Each structure stands twice: as C-alpha cells, then as structure tokens.
Amino acid sequence: MKVARLDGLVRHLILAGFSASIALPLLWVLRVSLTDKLTAYRLPPEIGQIGLHNFVEVLTQYDFTRWFGNSVFVAVLATAISLPAAAMMAYATARYRTGGWPLMMMVLSSQMIPPIVLVLPMFLVFTTLMPVPGIIAITIAHVAINLPFMAWIMISFFDEDTRSLEEAARCDGATRWQAFTRVTIPVAMPGIIAAGLLGFILSWNEFLYALILGNHSSQTLAVGLASLETHAGVNIAPLAAATLLALAPVLILLPFLQKYLIKGLSLGALK
Amino acid sequence: MASIQLNSVSRIYGQGASAVHAVKGIDLQIEDGEFMIFLGPSGCGKSTTLRMIAGLEPVSQGDLLIDGQRVNDVDPAERDLAIVFQNYALYPHMSVRQNMAFGLKLRGTPGPEIESRIAGVAETLGIRPLLDRKPSQLSGGQRQRVALGRALVREPRAFLLDEPLSNLDAKLRSVMRTELIKLHRKLGTTMIHVTHDQVEAMTMGTRICIMRGGEIVQVGKPQDVYRDPADTFVAGFLATPPMNLIPARIEAAGEGLAVIAPGLSVPVPEAYRAAYAPYTGREVILGIRPEDLFETPEGAAPAAIDCSIETVEALGPETILNVKLGQGGSELAARLPAEGDWEVARQIRLFADSLRMHLFDPETTRKIAR
C-alpha cells in the first residue's frame, strides 16, 4: 500500500515537473503582460501593480489588429486550400500508391529540409511572378508547407478499414466519388479536422516565410510581434500582452477541437 | 436473381517475372438461385474470385458473365450484387436505418418504399429495436445481422458473402448458419458464400467449389464431394478428423488383389478389381474415412486392422480414437460410438469396410477411378 502511494507520488512529481516546464513560461508572460517594463525585469520576480494597460497599448498604439487580420487571412486561406488537396493526395497515395515511394520520399523530405533553404528560391520565384510579394505570396508559401505536412498525417486515416467501407458503398451503388465523399471523408473526419487544426497552427505561428515574402502591410502576428524587439530595446510588456493575444485564437479553438485532435491523431493507430 | 459464369477467369497481380497468379483460369457455372460455397485454405483465391464477381477486383484474363452478359468492365455499382464482408463494413457514422437506406437512396428509391423495405427486413432479422443505433453500439452478432439486412433490403440479383460468420462465436455462428439457410430457401436468390469452415460448406451450400492455389479442385454437391473426393487435398480437407491417408501398395493376393501397408492388409473387393488391377505392384495412397472404421465387422467386405490406441477424444455423442497400426505403421483416426471402454495403449482390432475405401495415385494425387 505504501509502495503504491509512493509510486503515485513519484509519478505526480514527474508530471508536475513537466507541467511546470510548459506552464511556467506562459505564466511568466502573463505576469509581464499585466505589469510594467521595470517590474518585468526585477528578480526575484514581483507582481507589482497589475493592469490591462499593456493590452490597451498593443491594441491602440501598434498595428496589432492588422497583424491579427493578416494572420487570420493567411492561416484560414492556407488551411482551406491545402486541407482538401492534402486529403485527396493522402487518399490517392494510401489507396492507389500514387507516385509510389518517390512521392512519399518527396513529401517526407519537404518536412526534413530546413525552411531557410527554401526561402531564397521561393523569394526569387515570387519576385519573378509578382512585383511586390505580399499576403498572397505568404498564403501560397504556407499552402506549400502545409500540404505535404497534412497529407503525411492523413495517409494513415485512409487505411484498410475505410477501404472495405468504400467497397461496401460501391457495391451498394455508389460511384467512386460518392463513396469517397459520403463514406470515406465522414469516417476520416476527426483525422481531417485534426490535420487541419495542426496545419492552421503551423501557419499561424510561421515566421520566416511571412518575414521574407511579406511587406509592411502584409505583416502577420509572428512578424509583428518580432517588430516589438527594436534596436532601442525589447518592448517587453506590450510584447507579452501581444503574445497572449496572439495565442488567444488557438487557446479558444483547442478545447472545442481537442476531442477531434485526440480521436483524429489516434485514427488508424487504434481499431 | 442471377446466374453467374466464369470462363477461364484469372487474377494476376504484378507483371513479368514477379507476377502472382492469385486465380488461374477457372471455369465455373453458378446457376440461378443456387447457394454456392467457395471453400479452401487461406490464399487459395476464393475471396479474390468473389471480389472479381463483385467488381472490386479487375478480371486479368477470361470472361465473367452475369445472366449471360459480360461484366468484366462493369462498375460494381451497376452489377446489382450485394456483398457482406467478414468485418461487416457497416458505415460507422450512420445509424442502422441509414446504413440500410444508403444503397436504396443512391438508387433513387422513394422514401416511403425505403421505410417499408427496412421495416420488413428488420422484422425478418429481428433488428427492429436497433434501427436508430450506431454500429459501435451493437454486438458482433447484431452487426452481422445489420450487414445482412443492408444486403437484403436492396433485393439484389445475388448475395456475395465473404466469410461473414468467421468473427462470431461458435454458438452464434451455428444460429446464423441456420438462418442463412432458411433465408436462401425463402428468397431463392443466388448466394455465393466464401468460407474456410468445412462445417459451413457441408451444411449450407447446394454445391461446393473447393479451391487450392488459385485453381478449382472439385465442384459438386456437398455429399458427393465428401463421398467421392477428387484428390488427396479434398479428401484431407473436408471433415474433422479428415480422411486417413496411408501410403500403401497394391499386391496380388491369391486370385485377387490387396492393398498392403505396414500393419494393414485390405483385400480389394471384386467390384473394384478391374479398376485397380493396372496398379498392381505400384505405390498408392489408401484413403479411409474415420467413420468407415468399426469395432465389429460391417459391410460386405470387412478387413481386420490390428492397432494400439494412442489417444482417446471423448466428444460426447461419439469418440475419436487415434490408433497406430502395428509394425511401425501409420496413425489413423477412427470415429466410434461413445459407449466403448477405450484405454490408451490397449491393443484393439478395428474393421474397415473395404467397399468404402478410396485409392489415390501418389504422383498425381488424383483419385483412381473405379
């Protein structure tokens, strides 16, 4: 009995350690966002005078709403374009071995190459195609990053189980497309939603392409937040407030989509 | 209702030297209203053949005809056949009612007719209380019924059953076996049932098609195939325990012939003498069914067999004895009445009815005609 209690205690201590390592930076940011620059740097940490002045400053004195709008535009559009395409690509790869292993390797290698390697070629391509690359260029770049990533996640969703469901549908009188849209897609939906969510977060947080391909008017949140680090110093308190505001959509979405994320990511792995 | 004809049908995976011939040019005629069983071990090509009939696998060579019409290139949706899969393949996001209505809706059946058909089939299969449940809320047996219901409600030209009973427990399997037989009798629709279970094959089908290595070994009524197996594979595959197959020789014995093996001498009945005479002095394989061994002399030409008991399997209504022939001979299984007092290692004398023996050519493994 004692051993079991000790075992439980050790487990909880380990879990508490991990939780703290994730939660502490966020709590630190929250503290900084509610205080002022001077208090923010004080050690040992102090709470100081708490207020929402940093949030007000971010929303009134910076282009925060534009950054936010740009991020929403890019992330939503990139996800909306890449998700159906990735679903069909994953389906074709899983069901018909389209492209064989060379395509699979290409998909995988696109995730292994450091983004910095692709930035310059992509910049050259976009400056050739359009006079000033902007938000559309960032969106297209995000589609290019997201599509193979989402497809790779979704391949396992179109496994043997969905194959026999599809065959049943085809014998029931469905065409290949009807079987795909009315049976395979609904069955794989938790996984597709999970892939979409991960793709959205990837696009929302993406910095490098948004920085290189964007201009002043097309700055996304990640680039905008970085601009708060000026040569005159880091504007730490408004930066913390802006960071929390930037996290808000993901934090709001996550509880709603958590069930899909867990169900979706375990799809294909569990029977 | 449909008749199905396979003319030199093959299914080949891959190309060139690495090509795998899963089905090798089979010919088969399945009559309208027949209950055909495809029986064979794993990898024999029975499921592939069924899937070719369903249209889920392309026919690599040969012709597949349904009601005399070549359907090689016809989409599964247009063949109007219903298939019940081993894993049932119920649409998990739909209720039982929606699962059953799916095929009818795709065919544009009017709503009231869909409802009345579902109600009728649900009544027949006893699944009416399950209509609003999702497949995940059903037991294995209930899922099996729903899968069957989904096929029935469409009133297809033929039913294709791909090992639908193999995931059920023994008791439920027996119940469903009987229900399928009754259903076939009631509907009279062509049914093709794929199984590796010999009991299903023997009890359900009007004919059995036994396959091995992508080829058809024998087609016939269950009892005909059982009584007259085409080769040692069929003889050894059907029934549990299977036919005893003993390496032997045919020797001249006085004026007649005898099948000789270590510890065994079975005189060839006069009726078979002419057929077996060309094999005199040659190796053969003697086949004796376990139920053709008796404690007392039976039949017109009984042959005594001295042996010792190796194991005793008391099954209740009968006992299976595994015995060993004398002089280092083969082991045999004998199906005997339960009443006997059997002890391991005891020497006993059994009698084989030599009129019921089978001889096979060891080179071709085919049965020697008599």
XYZ file of C-alpha atoms in Angstrom:
641
model
C 0.000 0.000 0.000
C 2.810 2.348 0.980
C 4.764 1.405 -2.122
C 1.731 2.162 -4.311
C 1.277 5.557 -2.621
C 4.969 6.373 -3.068
C 4.749 5.250 -6.687
C 1.798 7.594 -7.226
C 3.633 10.448 -5.554
C 6.711 9.996 -7.749
C 4.529 9.893 -10.861
C 2.723 13.051 -9.867
C 6.009 14.814 -9.098
C 7.356 13.923 -12.540
C 4.111 15.059 -14.186
C 4.122 18.246 -12.130
C 7.695 18.906 -13.299
C 6.717 18.517 -16.940
C 3.561 20.601 -16.475
C 5.570 23.357 -14.800
C 8.095 23.403 -17.646
C 5.206 24.033 -20.055
C 3.091 26.325 -17.873
C 5.768 28.488 -16.234
C 6.845 30.404 -19.357
C 3.196 31.129 -20.102
C 2.562 32.259 -16.535
C 5.699 34.413 -16.770
C 4.370 36.030 -19.956
C 1.006 36.573 -18.264
C 2.735 38.244 -15.301
C 4.806 40.501 -17.574
C 1.775 41.413 -19.664
C -0.063 42.672 -16.592
C 2.801 44.679 -15.140
C 5.234 47.355 -16.413
C 8.664 47.131 -18.030
C 10.628 47.867 -14.876
C 8.825 45.325 -12.714
C 9.052 42.768 -15.517
C 12.829 42.535 -15.259
C 13.025 42.510 -11.463
C 14.496 39.452 -9.753
C 13.221 37.776 -7.671
C 10.004 38.247 -9.658
C 7.460 40.661 -8.329
C 3.841 41.037 -9.293
C 3.869 44.822 -8.916
C 0.910 46.888 -9.963
C -1.449 44.859 -12.110
C -3.349 46.404 -15.016
C -4.503 45.942 -18.588
C -2.553 48.990 -19.839
C -0.205 46.841 -21.962
C -3.143 45.264 -23.800
C -4.613 48.710 -24.412
C -1.225 49.932 -25.666
C -0.861 46.990 -28.045
C -4.344 47.461 -29.460
C -4.125 51.239 -29.802
C -0.502 52.146 -30.488
C 0.550 49.280 -32.718
C -0.845 47.679 -35.873
C -1.973 44.716 -33.844
C -5.435 44.417 -35.416
C -3.898 44.444 -38.910
C -1.338 41.794 -37.941
C -4.119 39.736 -36.432
C -6.316 40.138 -39.509
C -3.430 39.168 -41.797
C -2.678 36.082 -39.707
C -6.338 35.045 -39.770
C -6.474 35.603 -43.537
C -3.277 33.644 -44.237
C -3.930 30.774 -41.814
C -7.594 30.308 -42.769
C -6.996 30.568 -46.509
C -3.862 28.374 -46.476
C -5.692 25.720 -44.434
C -8.818 25.941 -46.573
C -6.797 25.429 -49.746
C -4.380 22.800 -48.507
C -6.781 20.636 -46.464
C -8.989 19.299 -49.293
C -5.985 18.975 -51.588
C -3.998 17.159 -48.901
C -6.971 14.876 -48.164
C -7.203 13.872 -51.823
C -3.433 13.453 -52.082
C -3.344 11.305 -48.938
C -6.262 9.259 -50.271
C -4.602 8.712 -53.651
C -1.328 7.779 -52.003
C -2.925 5.419 -49.479
C -5.410 3.794 -51.830
C -3.659 3.666 -55.188
C 0.006 4.059 -54.175
C 0.044 7.073 -56.495
C 3.599 8.230 -57.067
C 4.940 5.225 -55.171
C 7.825 5.645 -52.745
C 9.460 8.547 -54.666
C 6.414 10.735 -53.912
C 6.383 9.610 -50.309
C 10.070 10.484 -50.018
C 9.414 13.889 -51.572
C 6.639 14.551 -49.085
C 8.814 13.462 -46.197
C 11.897 15.326 -47.399
C 9.869 18.547 -47.644
C 9.441 18.254 -43.884
C 13.114 17.489 -43.297
C 14.625 20.410 -45.236
C 15.267 23.453 -43.005
C 12.839 26.223 -44.114
C 15.729 28.677 -44.577
C 16.976 26.563 -47.507
C 13.737 27.138 -49.418
C 13.190 30.773 -48.535
C 15.545 32.298 -51.101
C 14.409 30.196 -54.064
C 10.822 30.900 -53.089
C 11.550 34.637 -52.793
C 13.075 34.591 -56.294
C 10.054 32.752 -57.674
C 7.591 35.189 -56.120
C 9.524 38.326 -57.104
C 9.513 36.994 -60.672
C 5.783 36.308 -60.573
C 4.665 39.490 -58.831
C 6.230 42.943 -58.438
C 5.809 43.032 -54.653
C 5.233 39.719 -52.893
C 2.696 40.156 -50.111
C -0.069 38.361 -48.320
C -0.952 36.163 -51.315
C 2.679 35.063 -51.621
C 2.746 34.197 -47.907
C -0.501 32.244 -48.271
C 0.832 30.287 -51.251
C 4.062 29.576 -49.369
C 2.046 28.329 -46.396
C -0.006 26.088 -48.692
C 3.275 24.660 -49.981
C 4.435 23.937 -46.417
C 1.088 22.736 -45.095
C 0.010 20.491 -47.934
C 2.689 17.772 -47.613
C 2.557 18.040 -43.814
C -1.215 17.482 -43.731
C -1.064 14.788 -46.405
C 1.577 12.903 -44.430
C -0.641 12.987 -41.318
C -3.731 11.910 -43.228
C -2.301 8.951 -45.169
C -2.854 6.623 -42.224
C -6.524 7.699 -41.961
C -7.351 6.107 -45.310
C -6.357 2.628 -44.178
C -7.771 -0.846 -44.771
C -10.861 -0.182 -42.658
C -12.002 2.705 -44.794
C -11.138 0.660 -47.900
C -13.671 -2.042 -47.038
C -16.275 0.609 -46.145
C -15.711 2.157 -49.523
C -16.028 -1.206 -51.239
C -19.295 -1.796 -49.379
C -20.521 1.595 -50.588
C -19.527 0.836 -54.174
C -21.420 -2.461 -54.059
C -24.340 -0.519 -52.560
C -24.423 1.506 -55.762
C -22.112 4.441 -55.022
C -19.670 5.790 -57.585
C -16.033 6.143 -56.561
C -16.565 9.849 -55.821
C -19.792 9.224 -53.876
C -18.045 6.538 -51.816
C -15.198 8.984 -51.100
C -17.366 11.939 -50.153
C -20.241 10.147 -48.387
C -18.383 7.371 -46.598
C -14.594 7.798 -46.517
C -14.489 11.525 -45.732
C -17.112 11.426 -42.921
C -15.387 8.422 -41.360
C -11.962 10.082 -41.548
C -13.382 13.483 -40.488
C -11.890 13.563 -36.953
C -8.480 12.958 -38.503
C -9.040 15.551 -41.211
C -10.112 18.121 -38.609
C -7.030 17.295 -36.538
C -4.773 17.694 -39.583
C -6.499 20.982 -40.432
C -6.035 22.265 -36.901
C -2.355 21.368 -36.884
C -1.938 22.994 -40.293
C -3.728 26.125 -39.057
C -1.425 26.353 -36.021
C 1.631 25.786 -38.232
C 0.554 28.632 -40.497
C -0.464 30.881 -37.565
C 2.966 30.542 -35.957
C 5.042 30.630 -39.144
C 7.618 33.434 -39.105
C 10.341 33.019 -41.706
C 8.301 32.997 -44.939
C 5.979 35.687 -43.571
C 9.018 37.868 -42.857
C 10.834 37.360 -46.168
C 7.818 37.316 -48.508
C 5.776 39.967 -46.708
C 5.850 43.740 -46.760
C 4.760 46.283 -44.181
C 1.046 45.954 -44.952
C 1.096 42.152 -45.006
C 2.827 41.603 -41.666
C 1.388 38.664 -39.787
C 1.288 38.363 -35.999
C 4.571 36.435 -35.788
C 6.383 39.160 -37.763
C 4.548 41.970 -35.996
C 5.463 40.626 -32.567
C 9.099 40.411 -33.624
C 8.975 44.077 -34.617
C 8.429 44.945 -30.953
C 12.058 43.980 -30.456
C 13.586 47.205 -31.719
C 17.182 48.453 -31.841
C 16.239 50.633 -28.885
C 15.420 47.552 -26.839
C 12.728 44.980 -26.310
C 9.369 46.451 -25.509
C 8.800 43.524 -23.200
C 5.493 44.300 -21.504
C 3.465 45.147 -24.651
C 5.225 42.175 -26.356
C 3.969 39.859 -23.605
C 0.453 41.258 -23.950
C 0.573 40.870 -27.740
C 1.887 37.308 -27.368
C -1.057 36.383 -25.174
C -3.483 37.963 -27.632
C -1.788 36.033 -30.444
C -2.244 32.802 -28.530
C -5.905 33.523 -27.880
C -7.442 32.016 -31.056
C -5.520 28.768 -30.636
C -6.394 28.615 -26.944
C -10.058 29.278 -27.734
C -10.152 26.723 -30.563
C -8.272 23.979 -28.775
C -10.889 22.866 -26.202
C -13.501 22.599 -28.976
C -11.191 20.681 -31.256
C -9.366 18.675 -28.594
C -11.693 15.708 -28.957
C -11.103 15.674 -32.718
C -7.371 16.070 -32.199
C -7.162 13.049 -29.883
C -9.638 10.978 -31.914
C -8.058 12.043 -35.187
C -4.456 11.516 -34.265
C -5.235 8.053 -32.939
C -7.274 7.196 -36.051
C -5.660 4.343 -37.892
C -3.480 3.574 -34.882
C -6.363 2.073 -32.947
C -9.047 -0.332 -34.052
C -31.807 -13.409 -59.351
C -28.810 -14.192 -61.464
C -26.727 -16.932 -62.965
C -23.002 -16.297 -62.856
C -20.497 -17.773 -65.257
C -16.711 -17.678 -65.071
C -14.875 -18.556 -68.274
C -11.101 -19.045 -67.863
C -11.048 -16.234 -65.320
C -7.648 -15.223 -63.918
C -6.450 -12.604 -61.489
C -2.803 -11.692 -61.845
C -1.045 -9.227 -59.544
C 2.078 -7.544 -60.876
C 3.802 -8.139 -64.165
C 6.580 -10.191 -65.697
C 8.648 -12.487 -63.528
C 7.244 -11.092 -60.295
C 3.610 -11.646 -61.361
C 1.490 -13.522 -58.833
C -1.357 -15.624 -60.230
C -3.958 -15.471 -57.467
C -6.648 -17.108 -59.625
C -5.579 -19.302 -62.531
C -8.052 -19.504 -65.376
C -11.022 -21.001 -63.568
C -14.253 -22.140 -65.216
C -17.434 -22.234 -63.176
C -21.162 -22.010 -63.787
C -23.296 -20.865 -60.847
C -26.952 -21.462 -61.562
C -29.746 -19.026 -60.810
C -30.926 -19.484 -57.213
C -28.002 -21.679 -56.248
C -26.204 -21.498 -52.872
C -22.599 -21.943 -53.929
C -19.818 -22.314 -51.392
C -16.228 -21.366 -52.188
C -14.154 -23.472 -49.836
C -10.423 -23.630 -49.414
C -7.476 -22.737 -47.211
C -6.162 -19.174 -46.845
C -4.652 -17.835 -50.048
C -6.460 -20.305 -52.321
C -8.101 -17.488 -54.322
C -11.678 -17.907 -53.089
C -12.070 -14.343 -51.780
C -10.333 -12.936 -54.854
C -12.804 -14.809 -57.060
C -15.721 -13.422 -55.051
C -14.276 -9.919 -55.280
C -13.919 -10.288 -59.051
C -17.586 -11.264 -59.243
C -18.463 -8.219 -57.103
C -16.359 -5.992 -59.363
C -13.964 -4.999 -56.590
C -11.039 -6.726 -58.332
C -10.438 -6.474 -62.065
C -10.511 -9.666 -64.116
C -6.998 -10.029 -65.577
C -7.965 -12.659 -68.145
C -11.114 -14.501 -69.159
C -14.774 -13.557 -69.110
C -17.158 -13.008 -66.247
C -20.831 -13.224 -67.177
C -23.873 -12.355 -65.093
C -27.121 -13.534 -66.645
C -25.215 -14.134 -69.853
C -23.923 -10.559 -70.047
C -20.158 -9.941 -69.945
C -19.490 -7.708 -66.928
C -15.669 -7.581 -66.821
C -15.702 -3.801 -67.212
C -18.985 -3.061 -65.441
C -18.666 -0.957 -62.270
C -19.634 -2.718 -59.008
C -22.396 -0.137 -58.535
C -24.067 -1.334 -61.718
C -23.809 -5.083 -61.133
C -26.646 -5.045 -58.589
C -24.960 -7.568 -56.321
C -24.798 -7.222 -52.538
C -21.762 -8.226 -50.550
C -21.480 -8.967 -46.833
C -17.914 -8.591 -45.616
C -16.078 -10.507 -42.924
C -15.689 -7.293 -40.882
C -19.297 -6.292 -41.801
C -18.097 -2.889 -43.112
C -21.027 -1.000 -41.585
C -20.771 2.755 -42.090
C -19.824 3.880 -38.569
C -21.142 7.419 -38.936
C -24.630 6.248 -39.909
C -27.378 4.650 -37.825
C -28.557 1.139 -38.641
C -31.519 2.646 -40.516
C -29.221 4.935 -42.537
C -26.885 2.029 -43.256
C -29.773 0.046 -44.686
C -31.207 3.004 -46.582
C -27.881 4.065 -48.134
C -27.966 1.794 -51.188
C -31.665 2.409 -51.809
C -31.231 6.195 -51.660
C -28.373 6.003 -54.162
C -30.697 4.123 -56.495
C -33.378 6.771 -56.125
C -35.901 4.554 -54.332
C -38.803 6.666 -52.981
C -38.722 7.405 -49.233
C -41.906 5.519 -48.241
C -40.699 2.410 -50.083
C -37.310 2.628 -48.352
C -39.072 2.784 -44.989
C -41.358 -0.162 -45.740
C -38.478 -2.296 -47.040
C -36.336 -1.509 -43.990
C -39.258 -2.324 -41.694
C -39.837 -5.647 -43.465
C -36.196 -6.755 -43.371
C -35.721 -5.504 -39.797
C -38.695 -7.605 -38.782
C -37.331 -10.698 -40.525
C -33.899 -10.351 -38.930
C -35.166 -9.178 -35.535
C -33.243 -5.907 -35.647
C -36.180 -3.503 -35.418
C -35.161 -2.199 -31.937
C -31.654 -1.469 -33.255
C -32.646 0.764 -36.168
C -31.661 4.030 -34.508
C -28.402 2.790 -33.015
C -24.931 3.353 -34.404
C -22.820 0.298 -35.365
C -20.481 0.968 -32.423
C -23.428 0.349 -30.083
C -24.044 -3.161 -31.466
C -22.627 -6.554 -30.516
C -20.839 -8.726 -33.085
C -23.943 -10.786 -33.785
C -26.117 -7.694 -34.157
C -23.624 -6.125 -36.553
C -23.668 -9.293 -38.594
C -27.474 -9.137 -38.827
C -27.387 -5.475 -39.795
C -24.797 -6.185 -42.509
C -27.062 -8.930 -43.788
C -30.056 -6.608 -43.535
C -28.255 -3.935 -45.536
C -27.727 -6.501 -48.277
C -31.264 -7.935 -48.095
C -33.081 -4.615 -48.205
C -31.662 -3.903 -51.645
C -33.176 -7.080 -53.126
C -30.074 -7.618 -55.275
C -29.615 -10.139 -58.069
C -27.221 -12.177 -55.940
C -25.674 -12.156 -52.478
C -21.934 -12.456 -52.041
C -20.913 -13.473 -48.526
C -17.214 -13.116 -47.720
C -16.688 -15.206 -44.568
C -19.442 -13.312 -42.719
C -19.655 -15.846 -39.891
C -15.982 -16.154 -39.058
C -15.978 -13.356 -36.451
C -18.857 -14.865 -34.468
C -18.563 -17.238 -31.529
C -19.337 -20.926 -32.129
C -22.920 -20.796 -30.820
C -23.908 -17.673 -32.732
C -22.221 -18.999 -35.857
C -24.378 -22.103 -35.697
C -27.546 -19.993 -35.274
C -26.616 -17.685 -38.153
C -25.751 -20.667 -40.345
C -29.285 -21.987 -39.920
C -30.766 -18.541 -40.524
C -28.822 -18.099 -43.741
C -30.022 -21.485 -44.983
C -33.628 -20.525 -44.179
C -33.149 -17.148 -45.810
C -31.869 -18.709 -49.002
C -34.778 -21.114 -49.063
C -37.222 -18.234 -48.535
C -35.710 -15.801 -51.061
C -34.418 -18.248 -53.634
C -31.756 -15.685 -54.613
C -28.342 -16.799 -55.838
C -25.857 -16.806 -52.966
C -22.106 -17.274 -53.033
C -20.552 -17.891 -49.657
C -16.800 -17.868 -49.123
C -15.543 -19.851 -46.168
C -12.685 -21.979 -44.910
C -15.022 -23.718 -42.482
C -15.922 -27.179 -43.733
C -18.998 -27.391 -41.490
C -20.428 -24.270 -43.155
C -19.552 -25.727 -46.536
C -21.166 -29.079 -45.864
C -24.331 -27.730 -44.246
C -25.149 -24.558 -46.167
C -24.409 -24.990 -49.821
C -26.291 -26.634 -52.622
C -22.847 -27.061 -54.201
C -19.273 -26.664 -53.000
C -16.418 -25.338 -55.096
C -13.156 -26.391 -53.482
C -10.161 -24.255 -54.403
C -6.432 -24.568 -53.899
C -3.575 -22.419 -55.178
C -5.880 -20.331 -57.380
C -7.435 -23.343 -59.079
C -10.707 -25.200 -58.693
C -10.032 -28.711 -57.453
C -13.584 -30.015 -57.344
C -17.149 -28.779 -57.680
C -20.157 -30.760 -56.567
C -22.925 -31.309 -54.071
C -21.562 -31.475 -50.505
C -22.309 -35.168 -50.038
C -20.944 -36.071 -53.483
C -17.679 -34.238 -52.778
C -17.497 -35.876 -49.374
C -18.171 -39.387 -50.658
C -16.102 -39.066 -53.786
C -13.181 -36.653 -53.270
C -11.300 -35.824 -56.432
C -7.852 -35.963 -54.846
C -5.956 -36.253 -51.590
C -6.311 -32.495 -50.939
C -10.119 -32.650 -50.943
C -10.045 -35.913 -49.003
C -7.792 -34.394 -46.373
C -9.538 -31.001 -46.268
C -13.173 -31.943 -45.775
C -14.397 -33.090 -42.359
C -12.781 -33.269 -38.958
C -10.962 -35.549 -38.491
C -10.201 -35.783 -42.192
C -9.881 -38.940 -44.261
C -6.993 -41.200 -43.179
C -4.425 -41.244 -45.987
C -1.963 -44.127 -45.778
C 0.949 -44.813 -48.181
C 0.384 -48.373 -49.444
C 0.990 -50.807 -52.338
C -1.374 -52.943 -54.396
C -0.231 -56.550 -54.399
C -1.624 -59.716 -55.904
C -3.199 -61.842 -53.166
C -4.257 -65.283 -54.317
C -6.695 -64.748 -57.154
C -7.420 -61.197 -56.141
C -5.646 -58.025 -55.056
C -4.908 -56.471 -51.694
C -3.852 -53.020 -50.556
C -0.825 -53.576 -48.327
C 0.718 -51.136 -45.860
C 2.763 -51.774 -42.698
C 0.339 -53.343 -40.228
C -2.501 -53.341 -42.728
C -3.872 -55.565 -45.489
C -7.173 -54.674 -47.103
C -8.476 -57.073 -49.760
C -9.699 -55.299 -52.891
C -13.402 -56.093 -53.380
C -14.229 -57.854 -56.623
C -16.193 -54.825 -57.844
C -13.027 -52.689 -57.817
C -10.572 -55.319 -59.030
C -10.644 -54.385 -62.721
C -10.123 -50.691 -61.970
C -7.208 -51.259 -59.579
C -5.535 -54.122 -61.485
C -3.295 -51.792 -63.582
C -1.803 -50.513 -60.322
C -0.680 -53.977 -59.176
C 2.830 -53.734 -57.751
C 2.667 -49.930 -57.610
C 2.560 -47.428 -54.778
C -0.860 -45.917 -53.980
C -2.416 -43.850 -51.211
C -5.167 -45.624 -49.338
C -7.951 -43.398 -48.027
C -10.323 -44.475 -45.262
C -12.768 -42.115 -43.571
C -12.708 -42.303 -39.731
C -16.392 -43.310 -39.739
C -15.635 -46.242 -42.073
C -13.681 -47.951 -39.293
C -15.790 -50.146 -36.988
C -15.460 -52.175 -33.812
C -17.202 -55.149 -35.400
C -17.138 -56.431 -38.991
C -19.516 -54.319 -41.080
C -20.327 -54.155 -44.759
C -19.880 -56.797 -47.451
C -16.089 -56.888 -47.346
C -14.676 -56.094 -43.896
C -10.919 -56.065 -43.355
C -9.419 -56.528 -39.884
C -6.914 -53.948 -38.677
C -4.830 -54.559 -35.556
C -3.673 -51.432 -33.835
C -2.968 -49.803 -30.477
C -4.794 -46.823 -29.026
C -2.699 -43.633 -28.923
C -5.246 -41.069 -27.750
C -8.939 -41.028 -26.876
C -11.092 -37.956 -27.601
C -14.497 -38.418 -25.961
C -16.692 -35.849 -27.700
C -19.962 -36.827 -26.051
C -22.096 -38.371 -28.793
C -19.037 -40.130 -30.245
C -15.412 -40.905 -29.522
C -12.471 -40.228 -31.782
C -9.706 -42.784 -31.348
C -6.271 -42.108 -32.706
C -4.711 -45.515 -33.239
C -1.348 -46.703 -34.507
C -1.052 -49.617 -36.875
C 1.283 -52.455 -35.963
C 4.780 -52.920 -37.479
C 5.539 -49.213 -37.256
C 2.575 -48.385 -39.469
C 0.657 -45.147 -39.870
C -1.615 -43.426 -37.391
C -5.337 -43.500 -38.112
C -8.339 -41.700 -36.680
C -11.477 -43.738 -36.048
C -14.911 -42.298 -35.266
C -16.599 -44.766 -32.918
C -19.673 -44.816 -30.670
C -19.303 -43.097 -27.324
C -20.207 -46.211 -25.344
C -16.874 -48.031 -25.874
C -14.478 -48.533 -23.000
C -11.257 -47.220 -24.503
C -7.905 -47.070 -22.814
C -4.707 -45.608 -24.131
C -2.064 -48.189 -25.186
C -4.583 -51.010 -25.354
C -4.322 -53.305 -28.408
C -7.578 -53.445 -30.347
C -8.916 -54.792 -33.628
C -10.897 -52.491 -35.876
C -12.610 -53.346 -39.138
C -12.539 -51.312 -42.337
C -15.319 -51.633 -44.880
C -13.189 -52.194 -47.962
C -16.097 -51.222 -50.234
C -15.762 -47.705 -48.833
C -12.022 -47.380 -49.313
C -10.513 -44.863 -51.740
C -7.253 -45.176 -53.635
C -5.237 -42.207 -54.902
C -2.347 -42.051 -57.335
C 0.640 -40.731 -55.317
C 2.118 -38.978 -58.377
C -0.942 -37.008 -59.445
C -2.713 -37.197 -56.030
C -5.919 -37.771 -58.082
C -8.361 -40.452 -57.054
C -8.074 -43.689 -59.021
C -11.405 -44.100 -60.796
C -13.254 -47.350 -60.162
